[in-house]
CSV table of C-alpha atoms in Angstrom, one decimal:
chain,number,residue,atom,x,y,z
A,43,MET,CA,-41.1,-56.6,-86.2
A,44,GLN,CA,-40.5,-56.2,-82.3
A,45,GLU,CA,-44.2,-55.3,-81.8
A,46,ASN,CA,-45.3,-58.4,-83.7
A,47,SER,CA,-42.6,-61.0,-82.6
A,48,ILE,CA,-40.6,-61.3,-85.7
A,49,ASP,CA,-37.5,-62.4,-84.9
A,50,GLY,CA,-35.5,-61.0,-87.6
A,51,ILE,CA,-34.3,-60.5,-91.5
A,52,LEU,CA,-32.6,-61.9,-94.3
A,53,VAL,CA,-31.5,-59.0,-96.0
A,54,GLN,CA,-31.3,-59.6,-99.9
A,55,ARG,CA,-28.1,-58.5,-101.3
A,56,PHE,CA,-28.4,-58.8,-105.4
A,57,TYR,CA,-25.3,-59.7,-107.2
A,58,GLY,CA,-24.8,-56.7,-110.1
A,59,GLN,CA,-25.8,-54.2,-107.5
A,60,PHE,CA,-22.7,-54.0,-105.3
A,61,GLU,CA,-22.1,-50.6,-106.2
A,62,ASP,CA,-25.3,-49.4,-105.1
A,63,GLU,CA,-24.4,-46.5,-102.1
A,64,SER,CA,-27.9,-46.1,-101.2
A,65,PHE,CA,-28.0,-49.9,-100.6
A,66,LEU,CA,-24.8,-49.9,-98.4
A,67,GLN,CA,-26.5,-47.0,-96.4
A,68,LEU,CA,-29.5,-49.0,-95.9
A,69,LEU,CA,-27.3,-52.4,-94.4
A,70,GLN,CA,-26.2,-50.0,-91.9
A,71,GLN,CA,-29.7,-48.7,-91.0
A,72,ILE,CA,-30.7,-52.3,-90.6
A,73,ARG,CA,-27.9,-52.7,-88.0
A,74,THR,CA,-28.7,-50.0,-86.1
A,75,ALA,CA,-32.3,-50.6,-85.9
A,76,ALA,CA,-31.8,-54.2,-85.0
A,77,GLU,CA,-29.4,-53.7,-82.4
A,78,ASN,CA,-31.9,-50.8,-81.0
A,79,TYR,CA,-35.1,-53.2,-81.0
A,80,GLY,CA,-33.3,-56.5,-80.2
A,81,ARG,CA,-34.0,-58.2,-83.7
A,82,ALA,CA,-31.6,-60.2,-85.7
A,83,PHE,CA,-30.4,-59.8,-89.3
A,84,ALA,CA,-28.2,-61.6,-91.8
A,85,VAL,CA,-27.2,-61.3,-95.5
A,86,GLU,CA,-28.7,-63.1,-98.2
A,87,TYR,CA,-26.7,-63.2,-102.0
A,88,ASP,CA,-29.1,-63.3,-104.5
A,89,ILE,CA,-27.1,-65.1,-107.2
A,90,GLY,CA,-30.4,-65.7,-109.4
A,91,GLY,CA,-29.0,-63.4,-112.4
A,92,VAL,CA,-25.5,-64.7,-112.5
A,93,SER,CA,-24.7,-66.3,-115.8
A,94,SER,CA,-21.9,-69.0,-116.4
A,95,ALA,CA,-21.4,-66.9,-120.0
A,96,ASP,CA,-20.1,-64.0,-118.0
A,97,PHE,CA,-18.7,-65.7,-114.9
A,98,SER,CA,-14.8,-64.8,-114.6
A,99,ASP,CA,-15.6,-61.9,-112.3
A,100,VAL,CA,-18.2,-63.3,-110.2
A,101,VAL,CA,-16.4,-64.7,-107.6
A,102,PRO,CA,-13.9,-61.9,-106.7
A,103,ASN,CA,-16.7,-59.3,-106.8
A,104,LEU,CA,-18.2,-61.6,-104.3
A,105,LEU,CA,-15.3,-62.5,-102.3
A,106,ASP,CA,-14.6,-58.5,-102.3
A,107,ASP,CA,-18.1,-57.4,-101.4
A,108,TYR,CA,-17.8,-59.9,-98.5
A,109,ALA,CA,-14.6,-58.9,-97.4
A,110,ASN,CA,-15.3,-54.9,-97.5
A,111,HIS,CA,-19.1,-54.6,-96.8
A,112,ILE,CA,-20.5,-57.7,-95.3
A,113,ALA,CA,-17.8,-59.1,-92.9
A,114,PRO,CA,-17.8,-55.4,-91.0
A,115,LEU,CA,-21.6,-56.1,-90.2
A,116,MET,CA,-20.9,-59.4,-88.6
A,117,ASN,CA,-19.3,-57.8,-85.7
A,118,SER,CA,-22.6,-56.5,-84.7
A,119,PRO,CA,-24.4,-58.3,-81.6
A,120,ALA,CA,-27.4,-58.1,-83.6
A,121,TYR,CA,-25.9,-60.1,-86.6
A,122,LEU,CA,-27.4,-63.7,-86.5
A,123,HIS,CA,-24.7,-66.6,-85.6
A,124,HIS,CA,-24.9,-70.0,-85.3
A,125,GLU,CA,-22.5,-72.5,-83.5
A,126,GLY,CA,-20.3,-69.3,-83.2
A,127,ARG,CA,-20.2,-68.4,-87.1
A,128,PRO,CA,-21.9,-65.9,-88.8
A,129,VAL,CA,-25.1,-66.9,-91.1
A,130,LEU,CA,-24.9,-66.4,-94.6
A,131,GLU,CA,-27.4,-67.3,-97.2
A,132,ILE,CA,-26.7,-67.7,-101.1
A,133,TRP,CA,-29.9,-67.9,-102.9
A,134,GLY,CA,-30.3,-69.0,-106.4
A,135,LEU,CA,-28.2,-72.1,-106.5
A,136,GLY,CA,-29.7,-74.4,-109.3
A,137,ILE,CA,-32.6,-72.7,-109.8
A,138,ASN,CA,-31.7,-71.2,-113.4
A,139,GLN,CA,-30.0,-74.4,-114.6
A,140,ASP,CA,-29.6,-73.1,-118.6
A,141,GLN,CA,-28.0,-70.2,-117.1
A,142,LEU,CA,-25.6,-70.9,-114.2
A,143,SER,CA,-23.6,-74.5,-114.6
A,144,ALA,CA,-23.3,-76.7,-111.3
A,145,ALA,CA,-19.8,-76.4,-111.5
A,146,ASP,CA,-20.0,-72.5,-111.4
A,147,CYS,CA,-22.4,-73.2,-108.7
A,148,ALA,CA,-20.0,-75.1,-106.4
A,149,THR,CA,-17.2,-72.6,-107.1
A,150,ILE,CA,-19.6,-69.6,-105.6
A,151,PHE,CA,-20.3,-72.1,-102.9
A,152,HIS,CA,-17.0,-73.2,-102.1
A,153,ALA,CA,-15.4,-69.5,-102.4
A,154,LEU,CA,-17.7,-68.2,-99.8
A,155,ARG,CA,-17.9,-70.9,-97.6
A,156,SER,CA,-14.4,-70.9,-97.2
A,157,ALA,CA,-14.4,-67.0,-96.5
A,158,ASN,CA,-13.1,-65.1,-93.5
A,159,PRO,CA,-15.1,-65.1,-91.2
A,160,ASN,CA,-16.1,-68.5,-92.4
A,161,PRO,CA,-19.9,-68.5,-92.7
A,162,TYR,CA,-22.8,-70.7,-91.6
A,163,VAL,CA,-24.4,-71.4,-95.1
A,164,VAL,CA,-28.0,-71.4,-96.0
A,165,LEU,CA,-28.8,-72.3,-99.5
A,166,GLY,CA,-32.0,-71.1,-101.1
A,167,VAL,CA,-32.8,-73.6,-103.9
A,168,GLN,CA,-35.8,-74.6,-106.0
A,169,TRP,CA,-38.8,-76.3,-103.9
A,170,ASP,CA,-38.0,-79.5,-106.0
A,171,TRP,CA,-34.5,-79.7,-104.9
A,172,ALA,CA,-34.8,-83.5,-103.5
A,173,PHE,CA,-35.4,-84.5,-107.0
A,174,TYR,CA,-32.3,-83.3,-108.6
A,175,ARG,CA,-30.6,-86.6,-107.2
A,176,THR,CA,-32.1,-89.0,-109.3
A,177,ASP,CA,-31.8,-87.0,-112.9
A,178,GLN,CA,-29.3,-85.0,-115.1
A,179,ARG,CA,-29.3,-82.0,-112.1
A,180,ILE,CA,-27.5,-84.5,-109.4
A,181,ASP,CA,-24.2,-82.0,-110.0
A,182,TYR,CA,-26.5,-79.7,-108.2
A,183,PHE,CA,-27.6,-81.7,-105.7
A,184,ASN,CA,-24.1,-82.6,-104.5
A,185,VAL,CA,-23.5,-79.1,-104.0
A,186,PHE,CA,-26.8,-78.9,-101.9
A,187,THR,CA,-25.4,-81.6,-99.6
A,188,GLN,CA,-22.4,-79.7,-98.7
A,189,ALA,CA,-24.7,-76.8,-97.1
A,190,ASP,CA,-25.4,-76.2,-93.4
A,191,VAL,CA,-29.1,-75.5,-94.2
A,192,ILE,CA,-31.2,-76.1,-97.0
A,193,GLN,CA,-34.0,-73.4,-97.6
A,194,PRO,CA,-36.5,-74.6,-100.5
A,195,TRP,CA,-38.1,-71.7,-102.2
A,196,ALA,CA,-42.2,-71.8,-102.0
A,197,VAL,CA,-43.3,-68.9,-104.2
A,198,GLY,CA,-44.6,-70.4,-107.4
A,199,ALA,CA,-44.7,-73.9,-106.0
A,200,TYR,CA,-48.4,-73.5,-105.1
A,201,ASP,CA,-51.1,-70.7,-104.8
A,202,ASP,CA,-54.1,-71.9,-102.6
A,203,ILE,CA,-54.5,-74.5,-99.4
A,204,PRO,CA,-55.3,-77.7,-101.5
A,205,SER,CA,-52.3,-77.5,-103.9
A,206,TYR,CA,-50.0,-76.2,-100.5
A,207,GLU,CA,-51.2,-79.3,-98.5
A,208,GLN,CA,-50.4,-81.8,-101.7
A,209,LYS,CA,-47.1,-80.4,-101.7
A,210,TYR,CA,-46.6,-80.6,-97.8
A,211,ARG,CA,-47.6,-84.2,-97.8
A,212,ASP,CA,-46.2,-85.7,-100.9
A,213,ASN,CA,-42.8,-83.4,-101.0
A,214,PHE,CA,-42.0,-81.2,-98.0
A,215,VAL,CA,-42.4,-83.9,-95.4
A,216,PRO,CA,-40.3,-86.5,-97.1
A,217,ASP,CA,-37.6,-83.5,-98.3
A,218,LYS,CA,-37.4,-82.8,-94.4
A,219,ALA,CA,-36.7,-86.5,-93.7
A,220,LEU,CA,-34.1,-86.5,-96.1
A,221,ALA,CA,-32.4,-83.4,-94.9
A,222,ASP,CA,-32.4,-85.0,-91.5
A,223,GLN,CA,-30.8,-88.1,-93.2
A,224,LEU,CA,-28.1,-86.1,-94.9
A,225,GLY,CA,-27.3,-83.9,-91.8
A,226,LEU,CA,-28.6,-81.0,-93.2
A,227,LYS,CA,-30.8,-78.5,-91.4
A,228,TYR,CA,-34.3,-77.9,-93.2
A,229,ALA,CA,-35.7,-74.3,-93.2
A,230,PRO,CA,-38.9,-74.3,-95.3
A,231,SER,CA,-39.9,-70.6,-96.6
A,232,ILE,CA,-44.0,-69.7,-96.8
A,233,LEU,CA,-45.8,-67.0,-98.4
A,234,ALA,CA,-49.2,-65.0,-97.3
A,235,GLY,CA,-49.6,-64.8,-101.5
A,236,SER,CA,-48.9,-63.5,-104.5
A,237,SER,CA,-49.6,-61.6,-107.8
A,238,SER,CA,-47.8,-60.5,-110.7
A,239,ARG,CA,-50.2,-57.5,-110.9
A,240,ASN,CA,-47.8,-54.8,-109.0
A,241,ARG,CA,-44.6,-55.9,-110.9
A,242,ASP,CA,-45.7,-57.1,-114.5
A,243,LYS,CA,-49.0,-55.6,-115.0
A,244,GLY,CA,-50.8,-58.8,-114.9
A,245,THR,CA,-54.5,-59.4,-115.5
A,246,THR,CA,-54.7,-61.4,-112.1
A,247,PHE,CA,-54.7,-60.3,-108.9
A,248,GLY,CA,-54.3,-63.3,-106.8
A,249,ASP,CA,-55.8,-64.2,-103.6
A,250,ARG,CA,-54.8,-64.4,-100.1
A,251,TYR,CA,-57.9,-66.3,-98.7
A,252,ASN,CA,-58.4,-63.9,-95.8
A,253,GLY,CA,-55.4,-65.2,-94.1
A,254,THR,CA,-56.2,-69.0,-94.3
A,255,PHE,CA,-53.9,-69.7,-97.0
A,256,TYR,CA,-50.7,-68.2,-94.7
A,257,GLU,CA,-52.1,-69.8,-91.6
A,258,ALA,CA,-52.3,-73.5,-93.2
A,259,GLN,CA,-48.7,-73.2,-93.9
A,260,LEU,CA,-48.2,-71.5,-90.5
A,261,LYS,CA,-49.9,-74.5,-88.8
A,262,HIS,CA,-47.5,-77.2,-90.6
A,263,GLN,CA,-44.4,-75.4,-89.5
A,264,LEU,CA,-45.5,-76.5,-85.8
A,265,ASP,CA,-45.8,-79.8,-86.7
A,266,MET,CA,-42.7,-80.1,-89.0
A,267,LYS,CA,-40.6,-78.1,-86.4
A,268,PRO,CA,-38.0,-77.1,-88.8
A,269,PHE,CA,-34.4,-75.4,-88.3
A,270,PHE,CA,-36.1,-71.7,-88.8
A,271,VAL,CA,-39.4,-70.8,-91.1
A,272,PHE,CA,-38.3,-68.1,-93.8
A,273,GLY,CA,-41.3,-65.8,-94.5
A,274,SER,CA,-41.1,-64.9,-98.3
A,275,MET,CA,-41.3,-61.8,-98.1
A,276,PHE,CA,-41.3,-59.1,-95.3
A,277,ASP,CA,-41.8,-56.4,-97.9
A,278,GLU,CA,-41.6,-57.3,-101.4
A,279,PHE,CA,-44.7,-55.3,-103.1
A,280,PRO,CA,-43.6,-56.0,-106.4
A,281,GLU,CA,-44.4,-59.7,-106.4
A,282,SER,CA,-47.1,-58.7,-103.6
A,283,THR,CA,-45.9,-61.3,-101.3
A,284,GLN,CA,-45.5,-58.7,-98.5
A,285,VAL,CA,-46.7,-59.3,-94.6
A,286,ILE,CA,-45.7,-55.7,-93.7
A,287,ALA,CA,-48.6,-53.2,-93.2
A,288,THR,CA,-50.7,-52.8,-96.6
A,289,LEU,CA,-53.6,-51.1,-97.5
A,290,THR,CA,-56.8,-53.4,-98.4
A,291,ASN,CA,-57.8,-53.8,-102.0
A,292,SER,CA,-60.5,-51.5,-101.6
A,293,GLU,CA,-58.3,-48.6,-100.4
A,294,VAL,CA,-55.6,-49.1,-103.2
A,295,PRO,CA,-56.0,-47.7,-106.8
A,296,ARG,CA,-57.5,-50.2,-109.1
A,297,GLN,CA,-57.2,-48.3,-112.3
A,298,ASP,CA,-54.9,-50.0,-114.7
A,299,PRO,CA,-52.1,-51.4,-114.0
A,300,GLY,CA,-53.9,-50.9,-110.3
A,301,PHE,CA,-52.3,-52.6,-107.3
A,302,PHE,CA,-52.9,-55.6,-105.1
A,303,GLY,CA,-53.3,-55.0,-101.5
A,304,ILE,CA,-54.7,-57.4,-98.8
A,305,ASP,CA,-57.9,-58.6,-98.3
A,306,ASP,CA,-60.6,-56.4,-97.7
A,307,GLY,CA,-62.0,-56.0,-93.9
A,308,MET,CA,-58.6,-57.1,-92.5
A,309,ASP,CA,-56.4,-54.8,-90.3
A,310,HIS,CA,-53.7,-53.4,-92.2
A,311,ASN,CA,-50.9,-55.3,-89.9
A,312,TYR,CA,-52.9,-58.5,-89.9
A,313,TYR,CA,-50.0,-60.8,-91.9
A,314,LEU,CA,-47.6,-59.4,-89.2
A,315,GLN,CA,-49.8,-60.1,-86.3
A,316,LEU,CA,-50.2,-63.7,-87.5
A,317,ALA,CA,-46.6,-64.5,-88.1
A,318,GLY,CA,-45.9,-63.1,-84.6
A,319,ARG,CA,-48.3,-65.5,-83.1
A,320,TYR,CA,-47.1,-68.4,-84.8
A,321,ALA,CA,-43.3,-67.4,-84.2
A,322,VAL,CA,-44.1,-67.4,-80.5
A,323,GLN,CA,-45.6,-70.8,-80.6
A,324,TYR,CA,-43.0,-72.0,-82.8
A,325,HIS,CA,-40.2,-70.8,-79.9
A,326,GLN,CA,-42.2,-72.9,-77.5
A,327,LEU,CA,-41.2,-76.0,-79.2
A,328,PHE,CA,-37.9,-75.6,-78.2
């Protein structure tokens, strides 16, 4: 990250895996590395798997983990703060509406928002979050508007340049204007590509279009000037969204189930380098 001008990382902390000691060790390693290399980090609670059918212990478990494992990390000079408050993302509110009710989403949000230390809250939501205000999902939308930052999730919303350009024009630009109107910071997510091959043994490998797909999204961030840009993801190989150095397709095993690499003929580090070049340009806007 330092070599490629990447500012830092949001670390996914999955609900249901709080007792995993190896992950607690990883958090400490991330803290040490961020401090040593001048990068920023913050924690992202992923509650995508939380259900209203089994909700009684959810908030106590979250608050216990926050107080005992996350809050101590916030003392690090590398932990990301804004306006004097430590940044915390809550990802997954309203994404599985059949699973987690709006009332329970609100309970999670308010419990963490009022925790000590009081966090600056980023909400990771579905890409079409703005439509929630006009239909039966209005109660979810009312939770979204209480956040500090709204971060629409891009994976699955588009998969090539034409579909991205349409979403950018018809959704993301007006959504940014809506966020501004509501007093919300807007922080879009972008992706280099994706594939079901690694995780689900899918039959399609996907296409990164030799970096042009990722670059089209990066260019538009310079036009939009959002609060920050979330690159999804740094190292998520199961969904093949990673930008970390990866072998090319011709260099990885292709037998069943095979593996999805990056475009042939490209530098293994190309996507990190590309993101870093645009990160430098992005900073020059402010």
